Protein backbone atom coordinates (compact mmCIF):
# COMPACT_ATOMS: atom_id res chain seq x y z
CA UNK A 1 0.00 0.00 0.00
CA UNK A 2 3.07 2.28 0.01
CA UNK A 3 2.35 3.52 -3.53
CA UNK A 4 -1.35 4.20 -2.88
CA UNK A 5 -2.60 7.81 -2.87
CA UNK A 6 -6.02 8.37 -1.30
CA UNK A 7 -8.28 11.42 -1.39
CA UNK A 8 -10.15 11.74 1.92
CA UNK A 9 -12.88 14.39 2.13
CA UNK A 10 -14.69 14.77 5.47
CA UNK A 11 -15.89 17.90 7.27
CA UNK A 12 -15.40 16.39 10.74
CA UNK A 13 -11.96 17.94 11.13
CA UNK A 14 -10.65 16.25 14.26
CA UNK A 15 -11.77 12.71 13.41
CA UNK A 16 -10.69 12.98 9.78
CA UNK A 17 -7.22 14.10 10.87
CA UNK A 18 -6.97 10.98 13.04
CA UNK A 19 -8.17 8.85 10.12
CA UNK A 20 -5.52 10.42 7.87
CA UNK A 21 -2.80 9.72 10.42
CA UNK A 22 -3.92 6.11 10.81
CA UNK A 23 -4.00 5.46 7.06
CA UNK A 24 -0.57 7.06 6.66
CA UNK A 25 0.71 4.88 9.49
CA UNK A 26 -0.48 1.89 7.43
CA UNK A 27 1.56 3.09 4.45
CA UNK A 28 -0.95 5.14 2.42
CA UNK A 29 -0.40 8.64 1.13
CA UNK A 30 -3.47 10.73 2.02
CA UNK A 31 -4.69 14.11 0.79
CA UNK A 32 -7.31 15.43 3.22
CA UNK A 33 -9.91 18.11 2.48
CA UNK A 34 -12.88 19.26 4.57
CA UNK A 35 -15.48 20.29 1.99
CA UNK A 36 -16.65 19.15 -1.43
CA UNK A 37 -15.35 22.16 -3.36
CA UNK A 38 -11.83 21.82 -1.94
CA UNK A 39 -12.03 18.09 -2.60
CA UNK A 40 -12.84 18.59 -6.27
CA UNK A 41 -10.00 21.10 -6.63
CA UNK A 42 -7.61 18.52 -5.18
CA UNK A 43 -8.95 15.79 -7.47
CA UNK A 44 -8.28 17.95 -10.53
CA UNK A 45 -4.68 18.58 -9.54
CA UNK A 46 -3.29 15.04 -9.23
CA UNK A 47 -4.21 11.38 -9.80
CA UNK A 48 -5.63 9.33 -6.93
CA UNK A 49 -6.13 5.59 -6.52
CA UNK A 50 -9.30 5.81 -4.42
CA UNK A 51 -11.62 8.43 -2.89
CA UNK A 52 -13.19 8.31 0.57
CA UNK A 53 -16.10 10.79 0.67
CA UNK A 54 -18.32 11.92 3.51
CA UNK A 55 -21.94 12.21 2.35
CA UNK A 56 -22.93 15.29 4.39
CA UNK A 57 -20.49 18.11 3.63
CA UNK A 58 -20.65 21.89 3.21
CA UNK A 59 -20.47 23.59 -0.20
CA UNK A 60 -20.87 20.29 -2.09
CA UNK A 61 -22.26 17.03 -0.71
CA UNK A 62 -20.61 13.65 -1.22
CA UNK A 63 -23.17 12.36 -3.73
CA UNK A 64 -22.78 15.40 -5.98
CA UNK A 65 -19.01 15.27 -5.69
CA UNK A 66 -18.92 11.53 -6.48
CA UNK A 67 -21.02 12.03 -9.61
CA UNK A 68 -18.63 14.76 -10.81
CA UNK A 69 -15.59 12.61 -10.02
CA UNK A 70 -17.08 9.67 -11.94
CA UNK A 71 -17.60 11.95 -14.97
CA UNK A 72 -13.88 12.70 -14.92
CA UNK A 73 -12.71 9.16 -14.10
CA UNK A 74 -15.42 6.49 -14.20
CA UNK A 75 -13.12 3.71 -12.97
CA UNK A 76 -11.87 5.29 -9.74
CA UNK A 77 -13.14 3.45 -6.62
CA UNK A 78 -15.23 5.42 -4.12
CA UNK A 79 -16.11 4.67 -0.50
CA UNK A 80 -18.87 6.72 1.16
CA UNK A 81 -18.84 7.67 4.84
CA UNK A 82 -22.17 8.59 6.40
CA UNK A 83 -23.72 9.25 9.76
CA UNK A 84 -26.92 7.60 8.57
CA UNK A 85 -27.83 4.06 7.59
CA UNK A 86 -30.83 4.87 5.43
CA UNK A 87 -31.52 2.35 2.67
CA UNK A 88 -32.30 5.19 0.26
CA UNK A 89 -28.86 6.73 0.82
CA UNK A 90 -27.15 3.40 0.21
CA UNK A 91 -29.06 2.81 -3.01
CA UNK A 92 -28.30 6.35 -4.20
CA UNK A 93 -24.60 5.85 -3.48
CA UNK A 94 -24.52 2.53 -5.31
CA UNK A 95 -26.37 4.07 -8.25
CA UNK A 96 -23.67 6.72 -8.55
CA UNK A 97 -21.06 3.98 -8.57
CA UNK A 98 -19.81 3.62 -5.00
CA UNK A 99 -17.72 0.55 -4.25
CA UNK A 100 -18.44 0.51 -0.53
CA UNK A 101 -20.29 2.26 2.27
CA UNK A 102 -19.31 2.79 5.93
CA UNK A 103 -21.62 4.17 8.61
CA UNK A 104 -20.13 6.44 11.27
CA UNK A 105 -18.70 5.82 13.76
CA UNK A 106 -16.52 3.29 11.95
CA UNK A 107 -13.40 1.35 12.78
CA UNK A 108 -10.30 2.82 11.12
CA UNK A 109 -8.95 -0.69 10.76
CA UNK A 110 -12.13 -1.71 8.91
CA UNK A 111 -11.80 1.29 6.58
CA UNK A 112 -8.20 0.35 5.83
CA UNK A 113 -9.11 -3.29 5.15
CA UNK A 114 -11.93 -2.27 2.82
CA UNK A 115 -9.63 0.11 0.95
CA UNK A 116 -7.06 -2.65 0.59
CA UNK A 117 -9.65 -5.18 -0.64
CA UNK A 118 -11.07 -2.78 -3.23
CA UNK A 119 -7.65 -1.80 -4.56
CA UNK A 120 -6.66 -5.46 -4.76
CA UNK A 121 -9.70 -6.17 -6.93
CA UNK A 122 -8.97 -3.14 -9.12
CA UNK A 123 -5.34 -4.19 -9.55
CA UNK A 124 -6.30 -7.74 -10.49
CA UNK A 125 -8.90 -6.39 -12.93
CA UNK A 126 -6.28 -4.19 -14.63
CA UNK A 127 -3.70 -6.97 -14.86
CA UNK A 128 -5.79 -9.90 -16.04
CA UNK A 129 -8.83 -8.20 -17.59
CA UNK A 130 -11.13 -10.06 -15.23
CA UNK A 131 -10.51 -13.80 -15.33
CA UNK A 132 -13.56 -14.25 -13.10
CA UNK A 133 -12.18 -17.46 -11.60
CA UNK A 134 -12.90 -18.19 -7.93
CA UNK A 135 -11.93 -21.11 -5.73
CA UNK A 136 -14.15 -21.75 -2.71
CA UNK A 137 -13.82 -24.81 -0.50
CA UNK A 138 -13.48 -27.82 -2.79
CA UNK A 139 -15.34 -26.00 -5.58
CA UNK A 140 -14.40 -23.61 -8.37
CA UNK A 141 -16.48 -21.03 -10.19
CA UNK A 142 -15.88 -19.33 -13.53
CA UNK A 143 -18.17 -16.30 -13.70
CA UNK A 144 -17.32 -15.62 -17.34
CA UNK A 145 -18.44 -19.09 -18.40
CA UNK A 146 -21.15 -19.24 -15.69
CA UNK A 147 -19.83 -22.65 -14.65
CA UNK A 148 -19.71 -23.94 -11.09
CA UNK A 149 -17.64 -27.09 -10.54
CA UNK A 150 -18.61 -28.92 -7.34
CA UNK A 151 -16.63 -32.08 -6.68
CA UNK A 152 -16.88 -33.99 -10.00
CA UNK A 153 -19.98 -32.18 -11.31
CA UNK A 154 -20.09 -29.02 -13.47
CA UNK A 155 -23.26 -26.90 -13.14
CA UNK A 156 -24.23 -24.31 -15.74
CA UNK A 157 -25.69 -21.25 -13.99
CA UNK A 158 -28.21 -18.70 -15.21
CA UNK A 159 -27.18 -15.06 -15.57
CA UNK A 160 -28.76 -14.09 -12.24
CA UNK A 161 -27.32 -17.09 -10.39
CA UNK A 162 -23.87 -16.29 -11.79
CA UNK A 163 -24.04 -12.61 -10.82
CA UNK A 164 -25.13 -13.48 -7.30
CA UNK A 165 -22.49 -16.16 -6.78
CA UNK A 166 -19.80 -13.82 -8.10
CA UNK A 167 -20.77 -11.16 -5.55
CA UNK A 168 -20.80 -13.76 -2.78
CA UNK A 169 -17.32 -14.90 -3.82
CA UNK A 170 -16.07 -11.30 -3.94
CA UNK A 171 -17.38 -10.87 -0.39
CA UNK A 172 -16.04 -14.24 0.77
CA UNK A 173 -16.22 -14.49 4.58
CA UNK A 174 -17.75 -10.98 4.66
CA UNK A 175 -21.32 -9.71 4.63
CA UNK A 176 -22.97 -9.14 1.26
CA UNK A 177 -25.89 -6.83 2.03
CA UNK A 178 -29.26 -7.37 0.37
CA UNK A 179 -29.14 -3.86 -1.11
CA UNK A 180 -25.77 -4.44 -2.79
CA UNK A 181 -26.84 -7.86 -4.08
CA UNK A 182 -30.14 -6.63 -5.50
CA UNK A 183 -28.61 -3.56 -7.11
CA UNK A 184 -25.82 -5.66 -8.63
CA UNK A 185 -28.34 -8.04 -10.17
CA UNK A 186 -31.27 -5.85 -11.19
CA UNK A 187 -29.75 -2.40 -11.37
CA UNK A 188 -32.35 -0.21 -9.69
CA UNK A 189 -34.91 -0.42 -6.93
CA UNK A 190 -37.98 -0.62 -9.16
CA UNK A 191 -36.56 -3.44 -11.26
CA UNK A 192 -36.03 -5.89 -8.44
CA UNK A 193 -39.49 -5.54 -6.87
CA UNK A 194 -41.33 -8.83 -7.20
CA UNK A 195 -38.15 -10.86 -7.30
CA UNK A 196 -37.11 -12.98 -4.36
CA UNK A 197 -33.41 -12.84 -3.68
CA UNK A 198 -33.79 -15.63 -1.14
CA UNK A 199 -34.89 -18.01 -3.92
CA UNK A 200 -31.61 -17.51 -5.79
CA UNK A 201 -29.54 -17.80 -2.62
CA UNK A 202 -31.33 -21.09 -1.88
CA UNK A 203 -30.56 -22.36 -5.38
CA UNK A 204 -26.85 -21.61 -5.01
CA UNK A 205 -26.83 -23.15 -1.54
CA UNK A 206 -28.38 -26.30 -3.06
CA UNK A 207 -25.74 -26.40 -5.82
CA UNK A 208 -22.98 -26.26 -3.18
CA UNK A 209 -24.54 -28.65 -0.67
CA UNK A 210 -22.05 -31.45 -1.47
CA UNK A 211 -19.09 -29.19 -0.64
CA UNK A 212 -18.53 -29.52 3.11
CA UNK A 213 -16.16 -26.55 3.17
CA UNK A 214 -18.65 -24.01 1.83
CA UNK A 215 -21.63 -22.52 3.65
CA UNK A 216 -23.93 -19.60 2.83
CA UNK A 217 -25.42 -17.92 5.88
CA UNK A 218 -28.57 -15.80 6.06
CA UNK A 219 -27.90 -12.83 8.34
CA UNK A 220 -31.25 -11.42 9.47
CA UNK A 221 -31.62 -7.74 8.65
CA UNK A 222 -28.23 -7.61 6.93
CA UNK A 223 -27.76 -9.98 4.03
CA UNK A 224 -25.67 -13.06 3.32
CA UNK A 225 -22.21 -14.41 4.00
CA UNK A 226 -20.37 -17.07 2.01
CA UNK A 227 -18.11 -18.99 4.39
CA UNK A 228 -15.24 -20.82 2.70
CA UNK A 229 -13.19 -22.97 5.07
CA UNK A 230 -9.51 -23.54 4.45
mmCIF file of C-alpha atoms in Angstrom, residues 90 94 99-100 114 121 160-185 197-198 200-201 204 216-227:
data_model
loop_
_atom_site.group_PDB
_atom_site.id
_atom_site.type_symbol
_atom_site.label_atom_id
_atom_site.label_comp_id
_atom_site.label_asym_id
_atom_site.label_seq_id
_atom_site.Cartn_x
_atom_site.Cartn_y
_atom_site.Cartn_z
ATOM 1 C CA UNK A 90 -27.146 3.399 0.213
ATOM 2 C CA UNK A 94 -24.521 2.531 -5.312
ATOM 3 C CA UNK A 99 -17.716 0.554 -4.250
ATOM 4 C CA UNK A 100 -18.440 0.510 -0.526
ATOM 5 C CA UNK A 114 -11.935 -2.275 2.824
ATOM 6 C CA UNK A 121 -9.701 -6.172 -6.931
ATOM 7 C CA UNK A 160 -28.765 -14.090 -12.237
ATOM 8 C CA UNK A 161 -27.318 -17.094 -10.389
ATOM 9 C CA UNK A 162 -23.872 -16.290 -11.787
ATOM 10 C CA UNK A 163 -24.037 -12.606 -10.815
ATOM 11 C CA UNK A 164 -25.133 -13.475 -7.298
ATOM 12 C CA UNK A 165 -22.490 -16.163 -6.784
ATOM 13 C CA UNK A 166 -19.804 -13.823 -8.101
ATOM 14 C CA UNK A 167 -20.770 -11.159 -5.547
ATOM 15 C CA UNK A 168 -20.805 -13.762 -2.776
ATOM 16 C CA UNK A 169 -17.323 -14.898 -3.822
ATOM 17 C CA UNK A 170 -16.072 -11.304 -3.940
ATOM 18 C CA UNK A 171 -17.384 -10.866 -0.388
ATOM 19 C CA UNK A 172 -16.038 -14.244 0.771
ATOM 20 C CA UNK A 173 -16.220 -14.493 4.585
ATOM 21 C CA UNK A 174 -17.753 -10.980 4.662
ATOM 22 C CA UNK A 175 -21.322 -9.708 4.633
ATOM 23 C CA UNK A 176 -22.971 -9.138 1.259
ATOM 24 C CA UNK A 177 -25.886 -6.835 2.031
ATOM 25 C CA UNK A 178 -29.259 -7.375 0.373
ATOM 26 C CA UNK A 179 -29.136 -3.864 -1.111
ATOM 27 C CA UNK A 180 -25.768 -4.441 -2.789
ATOM 28 C CA UNK A 181 -26.839 -7.864 -4.083
ATOM 29 C CA UNK A 182 -30.143 -6.631 -5.504
ATOM 30 C CA UNK A 183 -28.606 -3.559 -7.115
ATOM 31 C CA UNK A 184 -25.816 -5.660 -8.628
ATOM 32 C CA UNK A 185 -28.345 -8.044 -10.172
ATOM 33 C CA UNK A 197 -33.413 -12.837 -3.684
ATOM 34 C CA UNK A 198 -33.786 -15.632 -1.142
ATOM 35 C CA UNK A 200 -31.612 -17.512 -5.786
ATOM 36 C CA UNK A 201 -29.543 -17.800 -2.619
ATOM 37 C CA UNK A 204 -26.855 -21.607 -5.011
ATOM 38 C CA UNK A 216 -23.929 -19.595 2.827
ATOM 39 C CA UNK A 217 -25.422 -17.924 5.882
ATOM 40 C CA UNK A 218 -28.570 -15.802 6.056
ATOM 41 C CA UNK A 219 -27.904 -12.828 8.340
ATOM 42 C CA UNK A 220 -31.246 -11.424 9.473
ATOM 43 C CA UNK A 221 -31.619 -7.738 8.653
ATOM 44 C CA UNK A 222 -28.229 -7.608 6.927
ATOM 45 C CA UNK A 223 -27.758 -9.979 4.029
ATOM 46 C CA UNK A 224 -25.674 -13.059 3.319
ATOM 47 C CA UNK A 225 -22.211 -14.414 3.996
ATOM 48 C CA UNK A 226 -20.374 -17.071 2.007
ATOM 49 C CA UNK A 227 -18.107 -18.989 4.387
#
